[in-house]
């Protein structure tokens, strides 16, 4: 099963919880600062994502949307 | 019918469907009346765990759209101040009854008028005001209750009824014929679940100081409208009077007895009885001062309303004061003696 | 005419209901009435008193300065209230437990041994109604027959079962007082 | 590709004001998800607290009222009695419910008011800057227990579920956490169950949620999540405390 | 040092051994300071379960003979009103700090002056008064705290310190050199166990209305003594002033900045700054009105102290008002503009 | 003949104001007897409530303070912290402690304040004329539950000992009654034990006493005493609820 | 063992609790009214009293003193 | 001379401690100082700002109308505060996340890419001290050497471990600003 996620980087506060709990380690902390002044996370397109939505479940900012085939 | 029962009955007839209260003498009879009457009428009665819970249940019922009331007496009123401030800030209607007793502290349960400043100046925090109604008879109490609910809804603001144990326990004949079912006030702010409309929020937290300031001025303008439109008072033998007694509630009633006696002795004493303690009938008092120089303030306290009389008179005239705090109820005879003493001092002074 | 009466005694003596009964009767008769209970203490066991004012016109003050009548069911009440009685006034005393000697010569004293009379009827609870009967005979504030007839209405539904006993007690007091 | 997770319909667009990694954000989302899934948006009335959760009315697209600090249960009682057909829940922190609001929560529970309290236990006063809460653990450092909470002078951590369980009016009390995916999914089910409990008219329900406050715990969000399992849940055991069907 | 820390430190140095408080912004730094400092100094710190518990713990500590203090901000102060009324009724000393925030209701946490009436008129029930001190700088705060404890003990009455978040959070250099260890006040009323003396009782319940009345008049006479002896204020450039600003606390400080500017433009503006809000410096204001006709009241509220100014002036002179409620802090420039506008209106009026 | 029972030394001469058969009179006597027997007259400080027990300062010849309704535990906390060497106890009714004073009692208990609460449970608000108390039994008629307490709207009888037992700060909680000689003797021992517990510095103790209120129960004193055994003690079982030595 | 009691009749409120619980029924309700208006109880000198003090234990008014040989 | 500075940014950016550090340093130098934090929200994550007034005479108002200096660590602060800056004043901007174009021609703008500079030092936490260093160079309100030397005293014991890092950060900012 192939999935992908969309991160609303303006909502992201870089708490890393999505990253930490992603079973596929498909999220990484970027060096992009958002308007709020946080370094935000990004989806690693190169990694396998199962669309399991674990990241969205963890995200305290409701910043992640998840898609799946 | 007792004042307490009249109050309760008038409330029910005026559409009060929610009563929340905590026992305290001397208003227990009201709570007990409501315990029986409100559920009979299909409404909600809760003996709450405290006065604080009661005022917050009132707030909840009010925001849900109901006519809600609570009642207490002095120490319990102090506990409700935070809640009253919230009601005012949230612009929610409610009727709060205080059957004032002797204070401060535990005090006693006798009738007193020593919560005047708390009621009129806002014992709670922040810039807010509440209309304060002070009935002087059981019938007036019954008439004032529906008025209180109407004012509360018309202005979306808590309204305080200030009585005392004497008024509550006194029994007099009373008619409820004047009470009509409540008008329909706009209810575009209440919470009912966001069915077929955008969701609503009711709050008084305004972090943005500019917004909070605007809200404060908005409330202020509302209070100004109240001051313009809601002043109520009774004039009693004022026209030919040479000395005007200012007294309210049950105190005014005793004064009336005294004046009747004094008039028999041809002393020209009259009375202005504020029915709304806030807004205070300052204008009529000031106007009267164009003709009358002597004002006699009687309060069952060490002197609280006297400030409002001083504010009204703006330095005009001469103010006499007689106070009986601590739950002491003076008799008409006593008052007539005191008033006549001051009256003669006054004529004496006039002659100098 | 405005007539003021103070009923006084201990908390448990049914003092308030004496006044309450009188006030209700007067109200039914179409008079202006105020009834003002004034328990001195929030707590139990203190003294209790109430003031009933009956008038043909609107009543200015429910407080009785210079009352015309006093009913004193115990010693402290007798001591306290006899002194405020208006000159020529009448004080009805529960002589079972009150020493009725008074320093005032300008008032009338009606001694009713209510406790003994009540005891005879089998229950101390009706002492107050006995006293009320005696008081009505002496004061004539409301018609005794009217009260007897309307007692049910006056006392309210709750007391239905007690009506008969109360009527008897009222009568016992009423007849105790000689014309 | 089809969307398998989208922002819940009943969440307003506003960004949360919470600190990074704060459990309030997760809990708020769960509540709204349950509301959407159970189709309760038009039925729900929320009572917001004083506390970090106070601005939920900026996020929940349902009717919401702010209550005075600690009075949520009394306010909710007033609303629910007038509108028994609505879903009425109060959202309260541990300072709000377990300190200043002790009496109101206790007696609403004892009366068995058919309301639901979502009780966010983060062991501190988040909003006011990390003071001790009744639920602060023994020896835990906060701004008002600078050398650790001393049970002998500052009291013991209060277990609200266990206390409320003694009251006959409570019908459903469960403690959950939002510190890892499985726990969060469980928390959501618990909230849904509490709401169903209310809709059945089955008395008072409360969901206590152990919730990270990285800022005042002075830990990273991830360490905070771990700390809940490693330390906090030892004092506040997860699971059903009471369930009277 | 921050105002909050200065307050705490001054309290400890003045012999305050008991602090009981409940968190609320903007006075948390004080509670937190006390959490560390009081136990260090061998005293008692409790973060109570509520403001109500705090004020009642204060009452307990006070009756046990300790110098006790609590602090809060507006909504929390409303909750303390019953307790303050009991302290006054029981004649127990205590210091209660209110770092006022924008209200009513939840409001916000910005500095405000909208609890003036609550503090000066007694938000609690019954005939009682509390001395209300309103410092205007961190140093004055540090100086006023020992004074507050002394006044509380000298009169056996609660004393309120009215500040705001600005004063609490502001940092200024401060010296505590003036603080001496507390005087020995008679402690013949405190409860210590009846060892070698008859047992004592402290109570405010006086069922006998005559007794309660006497108690009320006794308190009243005490309040009169306070009015005679404890009025405190600062005069700033009053002697040649053509217009007097009346402002207090942090508001007065901003006014000072404005006056400095205005003086540079040769506008003769002065200020009377009440330091005791109750008893209010009415006399000096009334006397000043013999010479000056215009008084400009500035408050960070919709207007509360203005009543006291009106009472003081008794119809004399002309009162101008400028209010910024809701936590808005005006700037000296803004104030200088507003004041100068009124000043020119006034000269204009004078010329008519 | 020698006197085997005399009025306790620390009882003032004043007559009690209680109604005939009231348990407050018995309880007050027991407290004073214990104080005399343990020689605590010069150590004891009593916090009196709002309630029928409020005038105990007219009877107890010890230092006494009246507290605001429900705040006894907070006031006692303030006193005890300042004077740890004293015996500090608060005398509270069921309205006072279990309704308006819920939070103060609860948190003093949770802090384990070494104070003692003498908790007079008479199932009603005696002083204010017989309204429902939190401890009123289901179906019991009071002036505010004219057709009997309906648990669904007015709540269930609150068992304070059982609730406080959940709190870690409490060390001694026992429920007794004063409705017959043996029970009264037991009650006295329990009060003594609670005082000893305090003097040992052993945390919070509370003695709950089922106490007749003939006036508001509308029963004779004797029937009231029987009713405690027959009905009340079923809801409020007597005995030690917690005893941590 | 022979005992006797002394009842302070001005304190007595006639609640009958002493009477009810006296194992020897040595107390009876008299027809004396005290100043408070209560019919008070009296000690029956004719009855045996053990001086057990049960009456005093029950008395809510602390109106009873007990003596024993 | 009275100099007013507003430090502004997000809650977590250490804005308050910048002002606090400056105020403490000036106090140690014997100046009159007021420091006034004014967090806009009781809650987390809001904007924060503080005002520091340093003067040779008693300070009338701790509020800065027309400040001489502004430090803006984020976009909203830049937008809000540049407009109140006195004519000829200086605004120091965290250019890492702020677009520094301003409509005003009468003020000076100092762009400091604090986030990047901090990143280079290995922790974003020192961004504020970098900015403070840059600010001191540009404003000269207190002597930079004095601050460096007394940093321990200024920051208080609690921060002992961080002193060295903070000194480096201050220097990084100071040297970033060209003479
Ligand atoms: C009467 C009153 N007292 C105090 C406050 C200040 N206050 C606001 S929130 C809060 C406590 C917040 O802690 P908690 O309930 O645990 O919520 P959290 O922020 O941790 O989620 C306090 C004390 C207030 N608003 N009102
Ligand atoms: C703030 C406040 N609310 C209410 C009261 C009135 N009040 C006095 S005692 C009491 C309750 C008494 O009941 P309880 O505590 O059970 O004592 P009891 O008389 O039954 O022994 C109440 C409600 C008060 N004095 N103060
Ligand atoms: S959906 Fe699952 S696999 Fe994909 S990024 Fe999120 S957590 Fe990782
Ligand atoms: S969990 Fe959400 S807020 Fe946290 S890093 Fe991931 S996307 Fe950002
Ligand atoms: S302070 Fe704690 S509870 Fe509050 S928003 Fe921040 S992390 Fe969340
Ligand atoms: S009312 Fe009840 S508790 Fe109060 S004194 Fe009478 S019997 Fe005792
Ligand atoms: S001492 Fe015993 S036997 Fe004697 S009267 Fe009393 S109860 Fe009866
Ligand atoms: S127990 Fe006491 S009060 Fe009751 S009847 Fe006997 S002596 Fe009298
Ligand atoms: Mg919390
Ligand atoms: Mg009780």
Tab-separated table of N, CA and C in Angstrom, chain E residues 252-341:
chain	number	residue	atom	x	y	z
E	252	UNK	N	-0.875	57.393	37.312
E	252	UNK	CA	-0.288	58.662	37.722
E	252	UNK	C	1.129	58.801	37.174
E	253	UNK	N	1.774	57.702	37.086
E	253	UNK	CA	3.143	57.735	36.592
E	253	UNK	C	3.180	58.138	35.123
E	254	UNK	N	2.237	57.630	34.371
E	254	UNK	CA	2.168	58.026	32.963
E	254	UNK	C	1.794	59.507	32.877
E	255	UNK	N	0.899	59.896	33.765
E	255	UNK	CA	0.512	61.309	33.802
E	255	UNK	C	1.738	62.185	34.070
E	256	UNK	N	2.579	61.734	34.964
E	256	UNK	CA	3.784	62.513	35.278
E	256	UNK	C	4.606	62.759	34.005
E	257	UNK	N	4.749	61.692	33.239
E	257	UNK	CA	5.472	61.835	31.974
E	257	UNK	C	4.791	62.868	31.094
E	258	UNK	N	3.487	62.819	31.056
E	258	UNK	CA	2.738	63.765	30.231
E	258	UNK	C	2.928	65.186	30.757
E	259	UNK	N	2.866	65.340	32.051
E	259	UNK	CA	3.001	66.691	32.625
E	259	UNK	C	4.389	67.252	32.334
E	260	UNK	N	5.403	66.404	32.425
E	260	UNK	CA	6.754	66.878	32.111
E	260	UNK	C	6.797	67.493	30.711
E	261	UNK	N	6.185	66.799	29.770
E	261	UNK	CA	6.123	67.329	28.419
E	261	UNK	C	5.371	68.650	28.379
E	262	UNK	N	4.218	68.648	29.061
E	262	UNK	CA	3.348	69.825	28.976
E	262	UNK	C	3.994	71.029	29.628
E	263	UNK	N	4.719	70.771	30.696
E	263	UNK	CA	5.422	71.877	31.371
E	263	UNK	C	6.440	72.500	30.432
E	264	UNK	N	7.039	71.650	29.584
E	264	UNK	CA	8.001	72.192	28.621
E	264	UNK	C	7.328	73.151	27.656
E	265	UNK	N	6.055	72.888	27.423
E	265	UNK	CA	5.297	73.811	26.566
E	265	UNK	C	4.624	74.895	27.401
E	266	UNK	N	5.036	74.982	28.653
E	266	UNK	CA	4.512	76.017	29.555
E	266	UNK	C	3.046	75.889	29.919
E	267	UNK	N	2.519	74.673	29.828
E	267	UNK	CA	1.151	74.475	30.305
E	267	UNK	C	1.228	74.201	31.797
E	268	UNK	N	0.470	74.962	32.571
E	268	UNK	CA	0.583	74.844	34.024
E	268	UNK	C	-0.323	73.731	34.537
E	269	UNK	N	0.186	72.529	34.430
E	269	UNK	CA	-0.569	71.368	34.873
E	269	UNK	C	0.120	70.790	36.107
E	270	UNK	N	-0.638	70.417	37.084
E	270	UNK	CA	-0.087	69.734	38.247
E	270	UNK	C	-0.855	68.449	38.500
E	271	UNK	N	-0.462	67.754	39.524
E	271	UNK	CA	-1.157	66.487	39.804
E	271	UNK	C	-1.300	66.263	41.300
E	272	UNK	N	-2.424	65.746	41.687
E	272	UNK	CA	-2.578	65.185	43.034
E	272	UNK	C	-2.735	63.684	42.849
E	273	UNK	N	-1.833	62.965	43.473
E	273	UNK	CA	-1.858	61.509	43.324
E	273	UNK	C	-2.251	60.874	44.647
E	274	UNK	N	-3.471	60.382	44.758
E	274	UNK	CA	-3.854	59.676	45.988
E	274	UNK	C	-2.978	58.435	46.144
E	275	UNK	N	-2.391	58.303	47.310
E	275	UNK	CA	-1.653	57.067	47.611
E	275	UNK	C	-2.574	56.132	48.390
E	276	UNK	N	-3.370	56.716	49.285
E	276	UNK	CA	-4.476	55.949	49.860
E	276	UNK	C	-5.721	56.255	49.027
E	277	UNK	N	-6.268	55.223	48.426
E	277	UNK	CA	-7.504	55.436	47.658
E	277	UNK	C	-8.681	55.486	48.623
E	278	UNK	N	-8.571	54.690	49.674
E	278	UNK	CA	-9.445	54.898	50.815
E	278	UNK	C	-8.562	54.883	52.035
E	279	UNK	N	-8.567	55.807	52.949
E	279	UNK	CA	-9.342	57.057	52.850
E	279	UNK	C	-8.823	57.952	51.728
E	280	UNK	N	-9.742	58.534	51.011
E	280	UNK	CA	-9.413	59.333	49.837
E	280	UNK	C	-8.992	60.741	50.253
E	281	UNK	N	-7.981	61.292	49.611
E	281	UNK	CA	-7.532	62.659	49.972
E	281	UNK	C	-8.505	63.730	49.491
E	282	UNK	N	-9.689	63.704	50.039
E	282	UNK	CA	-10.739	64.624	49.591
E	282	UNK	C	-10.428	66.053	50.008
E	283	UNK	N	-9.875	66.198	51.209
E	283	UNK	CA	-9.677	67.535	51.759
E	283	UNK	C	-8.731	68.359	50.879
E	284	UNK	N	-7.593	67.769	50.539
E	284	UNK	CA	-6.621	68.531	49.767
E	284	UNK	C	-7.194	68.910	48.401
E	285	UNK	N	-8.006	68.022	47.854
E	285	UNK	CA	-8.610	68.323	46.555
E	285	UNK	C	-9.612	69.459	46.713
E	286	UNK	N	-10.417	69.374	47.753
E	286	UNK	CA	-11.413	70.420	47.991
E	286	UNK	C	-10.717	71.760	48.220
E	287	UNK	N	-9.659	71.741	49.012
E	287	UNK	CA	-8.930	72.982	49.272
E	287	UNK	C	-8.316	73.537	48.001
E	288	UNK	N	-7.762	72.652	47.210
E	288	UNK	CA	-7.151	73.112	45.955
E	288	UNK	C	-8.203	73.775	45.074
E	289	UNK	N	-9.428	73.307	45.197
E	289	UNK	CA	-10.498	73.862	44.368
E	289	UNK	C	-10.804	75.314	44.725
E	290	UNK	N	-10.287	75.767	45.838
E	290	UNK	CA	-10.455	77.196	46.144
E	290	UNK	C	-9.703	78.067	45.142
E	291	UNK	N	-8.679	77.501	44.584
E	291	UNK	CA	-7.824	78.265	43.680
E	291	UNK	C	-7.947	77.772	42.237
E	292	UNK	N	-8.033	76.479	42.086
E	292	UNK	CA	-8.043	75.878	40.752
E	292	UNK	C	-9.459	75.458	40.405
E	293	UNK	N	-9.859	75.715	39.188
E	293	UNK	CA	-11.236	75.352	38.827
E	293	UNK	C	-11.320	74.032	38.074
E	294	UNK	N	-10.211	73.621	37.477
E	294	UNK	CA	-10.325	72.463	36.592
E	294	UNK	C	-9.555	71.251	37.091
E	295	UNK	N	-10.263	70.171	37.146
E	295	UNK	CA	-9.673	68.914	37.600
E	295	UNK	C	-9.837	67.878	36.488
E	296	UNK	N	-8.751	67.232	36.229
E	296	UNK	CA	-8.735	66.254	35.154
E	296	UNK	C	-8.487	64.882	35.766
E	297	UNK	N	-9.473	64.033	35.670
E	297	UNK	CA	-9.321	62.704	36.260
E	297	UNK	C	-8.900	61.729	35.177
E	298	UNK	N	-7.809	61.053	35.422
E	298	UNK	CA	-7.403	59.998	34.498
E	298	UNK	C	-7.436	58.649	35.197
E	299	UNK	N	-8.127	57.717	34.571
E	299	UNK	CA	-8.165	56.366	35.124
E	299	UNK	C	-8.056	55.349	34.000
E	300	UNK	N	-7.460	54.233	34.315
E	300	UNK	CA	-7.443	53.126	33.374
E	300	UNK	C	-8.698	52.284	33.627
E	301	UNK	N	-9.833	52.947	33.446
E	301	UNK	CA	-11.159	52.335	33.624
E	301	UNK	C	-12.144	53.289	32.960
E	302	UNK	N	-13.420	52.917	32.976
E	302	UNK	CA	-14.395	53.848	32.393
E	302	UNK	C	-14.784	54.953	33.379
E	303	UNK	N	-14.155	54.969	34.534
E	303	UNK	CA	-14.432	56.048	35.468
E	303	UNK	C	-14.981	55.558	36.783
E	304	UNK	N	-14.124	55.408	37.776
E	304	UNK	CA	-14.579	54.953	39.084
E	304	UNK	C	-14.128	55.949	40.160
E	305	UNK	N	-12.844	56.268	40.197
E	305	UNK	CA	-12.352	57.243	41.171
E	305	UNK	C	-13.022	58.594	40.974
E	306	UNK	N	-13.470	58.847	39.766
E	306	UNK	CA	-14.126	60.124	39.486
E	306	UNK	C	-15.242	60.396	40.490
E	307	UNK	N	-15.879	59.371	40.980
E	307	UNK	CA	-16.921	59.568	42.001
E	307	UNK	C	-16.344	60.196	43.260
E	308	UNK	N	-15.171	59.720	43.644
E	308	UNK	CA	-14.543	60.287	44.837
E	308	UNK	C	-14.117	61.726	44.598
E	309	UNK	N	-13.684	62.011	43.399
E	309	UNK	CA	-13.314	63.395	43.090
E	309	UNK	C	-14.572	64.264	43.128
E	310	UNK	N	-15.653	63.764	42.574
E	310	UNK	CA	-16.917	64.529	42.623
E	310	UNK	C	-17.349	64.729	44.071
E	311	UNK	N	-17.233	63.688	44.866
E	311	UNK	CA	-17.602	63.821	46.278
E	311	UNK	C	-16.702	64.849	46.962
E	312	UNK	N	-15.425	64.836	46.612
E	312	UNK	CA	-14.484	65.761	47.241
E	312	UNK	C	-14.809	67.189	46.845
E	313	UNK	N	-15.145	67.411	45.591
E	313	UNK	CA	-15.318	68.772	45.096
E	313	UNK	C	-16.669	69.362	45.486
E	314	UNK	N	-17.625	68.519	45.824
E	314	UNK	CA	-18.946	68.992	46.254
E	314	UNK	C	-19.508	70.052	45.320
E	315	UNK	N	-19.409	69.792	44.066
E	315	UNK	CA	-20.002	70.719	43.101
E	315	UNK	C	-19.079	71.832	42.667
E	316	UNK	N	-18.005	72.030	43.390
E	316	UNK	CA	-17.037	73.058	42.995
E	316	UNK	C	-16.305	72.618	41.743
E	317	UNK	N	-15.835	73.602	40.974
E	317	UNK	CA	-14.913	73.315	39.878
E	317	UNK	C	-15.534	72.511	38.762
E	318	UNK	N	-14.672	72.157	37.860
E	318	UNK	CA	-15.115	71.486	36.650
E	318	UNK	C	-14.280	70.222	36.503
E	319	UNK	N	-14.953	69.097	36.271
E	319	UNK	CA	-14.216	67.834	36.184
E	319	UNK	C	-14.113	67.362	34.734
E	320	UNK	N	-12.897	67.090	34.328
E	320	UNK	CA	-12.649	66.480	33.025
E	320	UNK	C	-12.319	65.009	33.267
E	321	UNK	N	-12.603	64.191	32.282
E	321	UNK	CA	-12.287	62.777	32.484
E	321	UNK	C	-11.703	62.157	31.229
E	322	UNK	N	-10.733	61.327	31.465
E	322	UNK	CA	-10.211	60.513	30.371
E	322	UNK	C	-9.981	59.109	30.911
E	323	UNK	N	-10.568	58.147	30.245
E	323	UNK	CA	-10.448	56.765	30.720
E	323	UNK	C	-9.964	55.846	29.619
E	324	UNK	N	-9.121	54.931	29.973
E	324	UNK	CA	-8.708	53.872	29.041
E	324	UNK	C	-8.894	52.535	29.739
E	325	UNK	N	-10.071	51.947	29.618
E	325	UNK	CA	-10.309	50.677	30.302
E	325	UNK	C	-9.749	49.505	29.509
E	326	UNK	N	-9.972	48.314	30.021
E	326	UNK	CA	-9.737	47.091	29.249
E	326	UNK	C	-8.286	46.699	29.138
E	327	UNK	N	-7.425	47.312	29.939
E	327	UNK	CA	-6.032	46.903	29.896
E	327	UNK	C	-5.188	47.723	28.933
E	328	UNK	N	-5.793	48.736	28.342
E	328	UNK	CA	-5.015	49.601	27.450
E	328	UNK	C	-4.125	50.516	28.289
E	329	UNK	N	-2.862	50.615	27.920
E	329	UNK	CA	-1.953	51.532	28.618
E	329	UNK	C	-1.667	52.706	27.698
E	330	UNK	N	-2.188	53.851	28.030
E	330	UNK	CA	-1.924	54.980	27.145
E	330	UNK	C	-0.480	55.435	27.310
E	331	UNK	N	-0.004	56.182	26.371
E	331	UNK	CA	1.367	56.687	26.451
E	331	UNK	C	1.344	58.100	27.015
E	332	UNK	N	2.487	58.547	27.553
E	332	UNK	CA	2.551	59.924	28.032
E	332	UNK	C	2.215	60.928	26.933
E	333	UNK	N	2.642	60.645	25.730
E	333	UNK	CA	2.341	61.575	24.634
E	333	UNK	C	0.851	61.703	24.436
E	334	UNK	N	0.204	60.559	24.347
E	334	UNK	CA	-1.245	60.552	24.165
E	334	UNK	C	-1.903	61.355	25.281
E	335	UNK	N	-1.485	61.062	26.500
E	335	UNK	CA	-2.085	61.766	27.636
E	335	UNK	C	-1.792	63.254	27.569
E	336	UNK	N	-0.579	63.589	27.176
E	336	UNK	CA	-0.249	65.021	27.144
E	336	UNK	C	-1.137	65.718	26.117
E	337	UNK	N	-1.417	65.036	25.007
E	337	UNK	CA	-2.295	65.650	23.995
E	337	UNK	C	-3.699	65.828	24.550
E	338	UNK	N	-4.204	64.791	25.160
E	338	UNK	CA	-5.570	64.879	25.681
E	338	UNK	C	-5.652	65.970	26.752
E	339	UNK	N	-4.674	65.954	27.649
E	339	UNK	CA	-4.704	66.951	28.730
E	339	UNK	C	-4.614	68.359	28.160
E	340	UNK	N	-3.744	68.541	27.192
E	340	UNK	CA	-3.594	69.910	26.670
E	340	UNK	C	-4.874	70.347	25.970
E	341	UNK	N	-5.538	69.404	25.293
E	341	UNK	CA	-6.804	69.763	24.649
E	341	UNK	C	-7.797	70.272	25.696
